[in-house]
Structures are given as C-alpha cells and as structure tokens.
CSV table of C-alpha atoms and ligand atoms in Angstrom, one decimal:
chain,number,residue,atom,x,y,z
A,1,MET,CA,-0.1,-0.1,0.0
A,2,LYS,CA,1.2,3.4,-0.9
A,3,ASN,CA,0.4,6.8,0.2
A,4,GLU,CA,0.4,8.7,-2.9
A,5,SER,CA,-0.7,8.2,-6.7
A,6,PRO,CA,0.4,10.4,-9.2
A,7,ASP,CA,-1.8,13.7,-8.6
A,8,MET,CA,-3.8,11.7,-5.5
A,9,SER,CA,-2.0,12.7,-2.2
A,10,ILE,CA,-3.5,11.4,0.8
A,11,GLU,CA,-1.4,13.9,2.9
A,12,GLU,CA,-2.5,16.6,0.6
A,13,ILE,CA,-6.3,15.8,1.4
A,14,LYS,CA,-5.8,15.4,5.1
A,15,ASN,CA,-3.9,18.6,5.2
A,16,SER,CA,-6.8,20.4,3.1
A,17,LEU,CA,-9.4,19.3,5.4
A,18,SER,CA,-7.7,19.9,8.8
A,19,GLY,CA,-9.7,22.5,10.5
A,20,HIS,CA,-12.3,22.7,7.5
A,21,VAL,CA,-14.8,19.4,8.1
A,22,SER,CA,-16.3,18.0,11.4
A,23,VAL,CA,-17.0,14.3,10.3
A,24,MET,CA,-15.7,13.4,6.7
A,25,GLY,CA,-12.2,12.3,6.5
A,26,LYS,CA,-11.4,11.8,10.0
A,27,LYS,CA,-9.6,8.7,8.8
A,28,ILE,CA,-8.7,8.1,5.2
A,29,ILE,CA,-7.4,4.8,4.0
A,30,PHE,CA,-5.6,4.9,0.5
A,31,LEU,CA,-5.3,1.7,-1.3
A,32,GLU,CA,-3.5,1.3,-4.9
A,33,THR,CA,-6.0,-1.4,-6.0
A,34,VAL,CA,-9.3,-2.9,-4.0
A,35,ASP,CA,-12.2,-4.7,-5.7
A,36,SER,CA,-14.3,-2.2,-4.2
A,37,THR,CA,-14.1,0.8,-2.0
A,38,ASN,CA,-17.8,0.2,-1.0
A,39,THR,CA,-17.2,-3.4,0.0
A,40,ARG,CA,-13.9,-2.4,2.2
A,41,ALA,CA,-15.9,0.6,3.6
A,42,MET,CA,-18.6,-2.0,4.6
A,43,GLU,CA,-16.2,-4.4,6.2
A,44,LEU,CA,-14.5,-1.5,8.1
A,45,ALA,CA,-18.1,-0.3,9.0
A,46,GLY,CA,-18.9,-3.7,10.6
A,47,LYS,CA,-16.0,-3.5,12.6
A,48,GLY,CA,-17.0,-0.3,14.2
A,49,CYS,CA,-14.6,2.2,12.3
A,50,GLU,CA,-15.5,5.8,13.3
A,51,GLU,CA,-17.9,7.7,11.1
A,52,GLY,CA,-16.5,9.7,8.4
A,53,THR,CA,-13.8,7.1,7.4
A,54,VAL,CA,-13.0,7.4,3.8
A,55,VAL,CA,-11.6,4.7,1.6
A,56,ILE,CA,-10.1,6.1,-1.4
A,57,ALA,CA,-8.6,3.8,-4.4
A,58,ASP,CA,-6.5,4.3,-7.2
A,59,ALA,CA,-8.2,1.4,-9.0
A,60,GLN,CA,-11.0,-1.0,-8.5
A,61,THR,CA,-11.1,-4.6,-9.9
A,62,GLY,CA,-14.9,-5.1,-8.9
A,63,GLY,CA,-16.2,-1.4,-9.1
A,64,LYS,CA,-20.0,-1.7,-8.3
A,65,GLY,CA,-22.9,0.1,-9.7
A,66,ARG,CA,-26.5,-0.6,-8.7
A,67,LEU,CA,-28.5,-3.8,-8.8
A,68,GLY,CA,-25.1,-5.6,-9.7
A,69,ARG,CA,-23.9,-3.4,-12.3
A,70,LYS,CA,-20.3,-2.9,-12.7
A,71,TRP,CA,-18.2,0.2,-12.6
A,72,LEU,CA,-15.5,0.7,-14.7
A,73,SER,CA,-12.3,1.8,-12.5
A,74,PRO,CA,-9.2,1.9,-14.4
A,75,PRO,CA,-6.1,3.1,-12.4
A,76,GLY,CA,-4.6,6.9,-12.2
A,77,LYS,CA,-7.6,8.4,-13.9
A,78,ASN,CA,-10.5,8.6,-11.6
A,79,ILE,CA,-12.0,9.0,-8.3
A,80,TYR,CA,-13.2,6.0,-6.3
A,81,MET,CA,-14.1,6.9,-2.7
A,82,SER,CA,-16.3,5.8,-0.1
A,83,ILE,CA,-17.7,7.4,3.1
A,84,VAL,CA,-18.8,5.5,6.3
A,85,LEU,CA,-21.9,7.4,7.6
A,86,LYS,CA,-23.8,6.6,10.8
A,87,PRO,CA,-26.8,9.0,10.6
A,88,TYR,CA,-29.9,8.5,13.0
A,89,ILE,CA,-32.4,8.0,10.2
A,90,SER,CA,-34.8,5.5,9.4
A,91,PRO,CA,-33.6,3.1,6.0
A,92,ARG,CA,-36.6,4.6,4.2
A,93,ASP,CA,-34.7,8.2,4.4
A,94,ALA,CA,-31.6,6.3,2.8
A,95,THR,CA,-32.2,8.0,-0.5
A,96,VAL,CA,-31.6,11.4,0.7
A,97,LEU,CA,-28.0,10.2,1.3
A,98,THR,CA,-27.7,9.7,-2.3
A,99,LEU,CA,-29.3,13.0,-3.1
A,100,MET,CA,-27.1,14.8,-0.3
A,101,SER,CA,-24.1,13.3,-2.2
A,102,ALA,CA,-25.2,14.2,-5.8
A,103,VAL,CA,-25.4,17.6,-4.6
A,104,SER,CA,-21.9,17.6,-3.0
A,105,CYS,CA,-20.4,16.2,-6.0
A,106,ALA,CA,-21.9,18.5,-8.3
A,107,THR,CA,-21.2,21.5,-6.1
A,108,ALA,CA,-17.4,20.3,-5.7
A,109,ILE,CA,-16.9,19.6,-9.5
A,110,LYS,CA,-18.4,22.9,-10.4
A,111,LYS,CA,-16.3,25.0,-8.1
A,112,CYS,CA,-13.2,23.0,-9.4
A,113,SER,CA,-13.7,23.1,-13.0
A,114,SER,CA,-16.6,25.1,-14.1
A,115,ILE,CA,-18.4,22.4,-15.7
A,116,PRO,CA,-21.9,22.8,-16.0
A,117,VAL,CA,-22.6,19.4,-13.9
A,118,THR,CA,-26.1,18.4,-13.6
A,119,ILE,CA,-27.7,15.5,-11.6
A,120,LYS,CA,-30.1,13.0,-13.1
A,121,TRP,CA,-32.3,11.1,-10.9
A,122,PRO,CA,-31.5,9.4,-8.5
A,123,ASN,CA,-27.7,9.2,-8.6
A,124,ASP,CA,-25.9,10.4,-11.9
A,125,LEU,CA,-23.8,13.3,-12.3
A,126,MET,CA,-24.2,14.2,-15.9
A,127,VAL,CA,-22.7,16.8,-18.5
A,128,SER,CA,-24.0,17.6,-21.7
A,129,GLY,CA,-26.4,14.4,-21.4
A,130,ARG,CA,-23.2,12.2,-20.7
A,131,LYS,CA,-22.4,10.3,-17.5
A,132,LEU,CA,-19.6,11.9,-15.4
A,133,GLY,CA,-20.0,9.8,-12.4
A,134,GLY,CA,-22.5,8.2,-10.1
A,135,ILE,CA,-23.3,7.4,-6.4
A,136,LEU,CA,-23.9,4.0,-4.9
A,137,THR,CA,-25.3,4.0,-1.4
A,138,GLU,CA,-25.3,0.7,0.5
A,139,ILE,CA,-26.8,0.5,4.1
A,140,LYS,CA,-26.9,-1.9,7.2
A,141,ALA,CA,-29.9,-1.4,9.0
A,142,ASP,CA,-32.1,-2.6,12.1
A,143,MET,CA,-35.4,-2.6,12.5
A,144,ASP,CA,-36.2,1.3,12.2
A,145,ARG,CA,-32.7,2.9,11.7
A,146,ILE,CA,-29.6,2.9,9.8
A,147,SER,CA,-26.8,1.4,11.6
A,148,TYR,CA,-24.4,2.5,9.0
A,149,ALA,CA,-24.5,3.9,5.4
A,150,ILE,CA,-21.8,3.5,2.9
A,151,VAL,CA,-21.9,6.3,0.3
A,152,GLY,CA,-19.6,5.3,-2.7
A,153,ILE,CA,-18.5,7.8,-5.3
A,154,GLY,CA,-17.3,7.4,-8.5
A,155,ILE,CA,-16.1,10.4,-10.9
A,156,ASN,CA,-14.3,10.1,-14.1
A,157,VAL,CA,-11.7,12.8,-14.1
A,158,ASN,CA,-8.8,12.1,-16.6
A,159,LEU,CA,-10.7,9.3,-18.3
A,160,ASP,CA,-10.0,9.4,-21.9
A,161,LEU,CA,-12.3,8.3,-24.4
A,162,MET,CA,-10.0,5.4,-25.6
A,163,ASP,CA,-10.3,4.3,-21.8
A,164,MET,CA,-14.0,3.6,-22.2
A,165,PRO,CA,-14.7,0.1,-23.6
A,166,GLY,CA,-17.7,-0.8,-25.7
A,167,GLU,CA,-20.9,1.1,-25.4
A,168,ILE,CA,-19.6,3.1,-22.5
A,169,GLY,CA,-17.7,5.6,-24.7
A,170,SER,CA,-21.3,6.4,-26.3
A,171,PHE,CA,-22.7,7.8,-23.2
A,172,ALA,CA,-20.0,8.3,-20.5
A,173,THR,CA,-17.8,11.3,-20.3
A,174,SER,CA,-15.0,12.8,-18.0
A,175,ILE,CA,-14.0,16.0,-16.8
A,176,LYS,CA,-11.0,15.8,-19.1
A,177,HIS,CA,-13.1,14.5,-21.9
A,178,HIS,CA,-15.4,17.4,-21.5
A,179,SER,CA,-12.9,20.5,-21.0
A,180,GLY,CA,-9.8,19.0,-22.7
A,181,ASP,CA,-7.7,19.7,-19.5
A,182,LEU,CA,-6.2,17.5,-16.9
A,183,TYR,CA,-7.4,18.1,-13.6
A,184,PRO,CA,-6.0,17.1,-10.1
A,185,ARG,CA,-7.8,14.5,-8.1
A,186,THR,CA,-6.6,15.5,-5.1
A,187,LYS,CA,-8.3,18.9,-5.1
A,188,ILE,CA,-11.7,17.3,-6.4
A,189,ALA,CA,-11.6,14.9,-3.6
A,190,VAL,CA,-10.9,17.7,-1.2
A,191,GLU,CA,-13.9,19.9,-2.3
A,192,ILE,CA,-16.4,16.8,-2.2
A,193,LEU,CA,-15.7,16.0,1.2
A,194,LYS,CA,-15.8,19.7,2.5
A,195,GLU,CA,-19.3,19.9,0.6
A,196,MET,CA,-20.2,16.5,1.9
A,197,ASP,CA,-19.3,17.5,5.5
A,198,LYS,CA,-21.5,20.8,4.9
A,199,TRP,CA,-24.5,19.1,3.5
A,200,TYR,CA,-24.4,16.1,6.3
A,201,ALA,CA,-24.5,19.0,8.9
A,202,VAL,CA,-27.6,20.3,7.1
A,203,LEU,CA,-29.1,16.9,7.0
A,204,LEU,CA,-28.8,16.3,10.5
A,205,ASN,CA,-29.2,19.4,12.0
A,206,ILE,CA,-31.9,21.0,9.9
A,207,GLY,CA,-33.5,18.0,8.0
A,208,LYS,CA,-34.0,16.7,4.5
A,209,LYS,CA,-35.8,19.6,3.0
A,210,PRO,CA,-32.8,21.8,2.2
A,211,ILE,CA,-31.2,19.0,0.5
A,212,ALA,CA,-34.3,18.2,-1.7
A,213,ASP,CA,-34.3,21.8,-2.4
A,214,GLU,CA,-30.6,22.0,-3.5
A,215,TRP,CA,-31.1,18.8,-5.6
A,216,MET,CA,-33.9,20.2,-7.3
A,217,LEU,CA,-31.7,23.4,-8.6
A,218,LEU,CA,-29.1,20.9,-9.8
A,219,SER,CA,-31.4,18.7,-11.5
A,220,SER,CA,-31.9,17.9,-15.4
A,221,THR,CA,-34.5,15.5,-14.6
A,222,ILE,CA,-37.4,17.8,-13.2
A,223,GLY,CA,-39.9,19.1,-15.8
A,224,ARG,CA,-38.7,16.8,-18.6
A,225,ALA,CA,-40.3,13.8,-20.2
A,226,VAL,CA,-38.7,10.8,-19.2
A,227,LYS,CA,-39.0,7.1,-19.3
A,228,VAL,CA,-38.4,5.2,-16.0
A,229,THR,CA,-37.8,1.6,-15.9
A,230,VAL,CA,-38.3,0.0,-12.5
A,231,GLY,CA,-37.6,-3.8,-12.4
A,232,GLY,CA,-39.3,-5.0,-15.4
A,233,ALA,CA,-41.7,-2.0,-15.6
A,234,VAL,CA,-41.6,1.0,-18.0
A,235,PHE,CA,-43.5,4.0,-17.5
A,236,THR,CA,-43.5,7.2,-19.5
A,237,GLY,CA,-44.6,10.6,-18.1
A,238,ILE,CA,-43.1,14.2,-17.0
A,239,ALA,CA,-40.8,14.2,-13.9
A,240,GLY,CA,-42.5,16.3,-11.5
A,241,SER,CA,-40.4,16.8,-8.6
A,242,ILE,CA,-39.1,14.5,-5.9
A,243,ASP,CA,-40.5,14.4,-2.4
A,244,GLU,CA,-38.3,14.9,0.7
A,245,GLU,CA,-37.5,11.1,1.1
A,246,GLY,CA,-36.1,11.5,-2.8
A,247,MET,CA,-39.2,9.6,-4.4
A,248,LEU,CA,-39.7,10.6,-8.0
A,249,MET,CA,-43.1,11.9,-8.5
A,250,LEU,CA,-43.6,10.9,-12.3
A,251,LYS,CA,-46.7,12.5,-13.8
A,252,LEU,CA,-48.4,9.7,-16.2
A,253,PRO,CA,-50.3,10.6,-19.4
A,254,ASP,CA,-53.8,10.0,-17.6
A,255,ASN,CA,-52.6,12.7,-15.2
A,256,SER,CA,-52.1,10.7,-12.2
A,257,VAL,CA,-48.9,10.9,-10.2
A,258,LYS,CA,-46.6,7.6,-9.7
A,259,LYS,CA,-44.1,7.8,-6.8
A,260,ILE,CA,-41.3,5.8,-7.8
A,261,ASN,CA,-38.2,5.1,-5.1
A,262,ALA,CA,-35.6,3.5,-7.4
A,263,GLY,CA,-35.2,3.0,-11.4
A,264,ASP,CA,-33.5,4.1,-14.2
A,265,VAL,CA,-34.3,7.1,-15.9
A,266,VAL,CA,-33.8,8.2,-19.7
A,267,ILE,CA,-34.7,11.9,-20.8
A,268,LEU,CA,-36.8,11.9,-23.8
A,269,GLY,CA,-37.0,15.6,-24.3
B,1,BT5,C1,-24.0,3.8,-10.5
B,1,BT5,O1,-24.6,2.9,-10.9
B,1,BT5,O2,-23.9,4.8,-11.1
B,1,BT5,C2,-23.1,3.9,-9.1
B,1,BT5,C3,-21.6,4.1,-9.3
B,1,BT5,C4,-20.8,4.1,-8.1
B,1,BT5,C5,-19.3,3.7,-8.4
B,1,BT5,C6,-18.7,3.9,-6.9
B,1,BT5,S1,-16.7,4.2,-7.3
B,1,BT5,C7,-16.3,4.1,-5.6
B,1,BT5,C8,-17.4,3.0,-4.9
B,1,BT5,N1,-17.3,1.7,-4.7
B,1,BT5,C9,-17.8,1.2,-5.5
B,1,BT5,O3,-17.8,-0.3,-6.1
B,1,BT5,N2,-18.8,1.7,-6.3
B,1,BT5,C10,-18.8,3.1,-6.0
B,1,BT5,P1,-25.6,2.8,-12.0
B,1,BT5,O4,-26.4,3.8,-11.8
B,1,BT5,O5,-26.0,1.5,-11.7
B,1,BT5,O6,-24.6,2.9,-13.2
B,1,BT5,C11,-24.0,1.8,-13.7
B,1,BT5,C12,-23.6,1.6,-15.2
B,1,BT5,O7,-23.0,3.0,-15.6
B,1,BT5,C13,-23.0,0.4,-15.7
B,1,BT5,O8,-24.0,-0.5,-15.8
B,1,BT5,C14,-22.3,1.2,-16.9
B,1,BT5,O9,-23.5,1.3,-17.9
B,1,BT5,C15,-22.0,2.6,-16.7
B,1,BT5,N3,-20.6,3.0,-16.1
B,1,BT5,C16,-19.9,1.8,-15.5
B,1,BT5,N4,-18.7,2.5,-15.4
B,1,BT5,C17,-19.0,3.9,-15.8
B,1,BT5,C18,-18.1,4.8,-15.8
B,1,BT5,N5,-17.0,4.9,-15.3
B,1,BT5,N6,-18.4,6.0,-16.1
B,1,BT5,C19,-19.6,6.3,-16.3
B,1,BT5,N7,-20.4,5.3,-16.5
B,1,BT5,C20,-20.2,3.7,-16.3
C-alpha cells in the first residue's frame, strides 16, 4: 500500500481538510487497488470504524454500480471513494444520502472546473447528456434505523475516450474529456469531502428539505419527459419533482402521479 499516486496525495487531502470539516475524512485509507471501496468501507464499518472514515482507491477490480452492475475503474484516472456514515435516520430515508452526495459532488466539481454538472435522478452526475459519475449508497439497517451507510462515489476525472470500452464510450464522459484539460484528483476529492461535510450537517441539524431543494436546482430531470424503468416495468411521463424522501413524482399521461423510489431514467426531451 502506498500513500501517494500521481496527482492523488492523501497527505494533501488530510492537510486541506484539517480544520475545515467535522465528520468527513477523520480517517482516510488509501489503497492502490481494491475490489470495491464500498465493500472495503462496509467491512470497516462492520468492525466499528469511526463515522467519516473514507476509503479511496486508485483502481478497483470489482467496482460496483446499482443492481449488480459494474463500474469501470481503471488506475491513475478517476476518483473511487467511499464514506462511512452513521446517521440517526430510518432506512426509508436512505435515498436522501444519495441526493446529498449528488448535490455535494455536483457543487464540488463546478467549483473546481466550472463544468456545468447536473444530476439525473436518482444518482447520476451528468454533463451534456453524458454520465460523468455515479453514486452507490449501501446500508446496514436494524428494524427502524440505519446502523451505518456507505456512500460510494465514482467520478471520471481524467478518463479518455480510449479508456471507455464498448458502449460506455457512447454515453460516458470525464472532466478531461469534456473540458480538454487534466484535473488534479486531490483537489476534487477535497472539495467533495468539504461539501459532503457541509450538507451532512444540514441533514442532521435542519433536515431533508434543504437537500431536496438544492437537488431540484441542480437536477436535469425535473420538468422533462422521461422513461423510467423500474424492475421489469416501464413508465413514461413528466418528471414532476422529488419528495423529501427522494422519491420521483412521475406525472403519467392520465394525469395521475406515480411515486417511484428506485429506477433508471432516460430523458426523452
Ligand atoms: C452508479 O450505478 O452509477 C453507481 C456508481 C458508483 C461507483 C462508485 S466507485 C466508488 C464506490 N465503490 C464501488 O464499488 N462503487 C462506488 P448505476 O446507476 O447502476 O450505473 C452503472 C452503469 O454505468 C453501468 O452499467 C455502465 O453502463 C455505466 N458505467 C460503468 N462505469 C462507468 C464509468 N466509469 N463512467 C460512466 N458510466 C459508467
């Protein structure tokens, strides 16, 4: 295990966060290669690690998306980072952690790069209709509260088109691919953790509403005609808004509203 990777310095992340955060990055574990930072963070949380522990890897061999999908995770290019959280909230509210993380990432990337990142419900970071990053939230819950949650963040920073195999090249992008410039992963990771710290405090001290409101401002989904796939079912309609739990309120052609708590959205127009 090394503590450095080109343009990714854990010492610099720690120094930049010191005095600026209260929860995120209290402990940072860097791994050159790991199967999945989420899996490793889940193991650490199971052993009682501190809230705010962050696992960062230079590469993942088994990067995970939702529903058993794979996350392309080559070395030296991107951010793969998982954060252990222990909020006193119900499992029903876990989606708000994804919304909070999407808001934090979009804001951080905008600050570092001025790229006009938007959020596609529920977990996609988008630019110009292409996927720049994604968030995978996994929880361990008792009956009525979360024991711990792992928020996994994958951001394509310096990924080139030639690094995107097969069809991924037709819908994915990276900060470099979009802007033409190389970006330091350290700086982006620091900004993400600072934003996460800020929005987590909002969640714990004020509640879900400010996060849902900010999410709406950053969203590219709301007000658009969309096709939503939920398991085997497909619904088409207008994405109305999200409620405080992060459910998508889909206005169907018969004017009824369907609440959707998980699914894949394609924006039709
Ligand atoms: C996501 O899933 O978007 C969540 C991705 C979370 C990845 C992070 S990396 C750190 C942490 N550790 C992990 O193991 N995971 C998290 P989903 O919405 O299901 O999207 C997955 C789909 O995105 C795949 O089926 C591909 O089509 C596409 N995809 C895979 N790799 C990609 C990449 N690097 N960039 C853009 N799209 C990608």
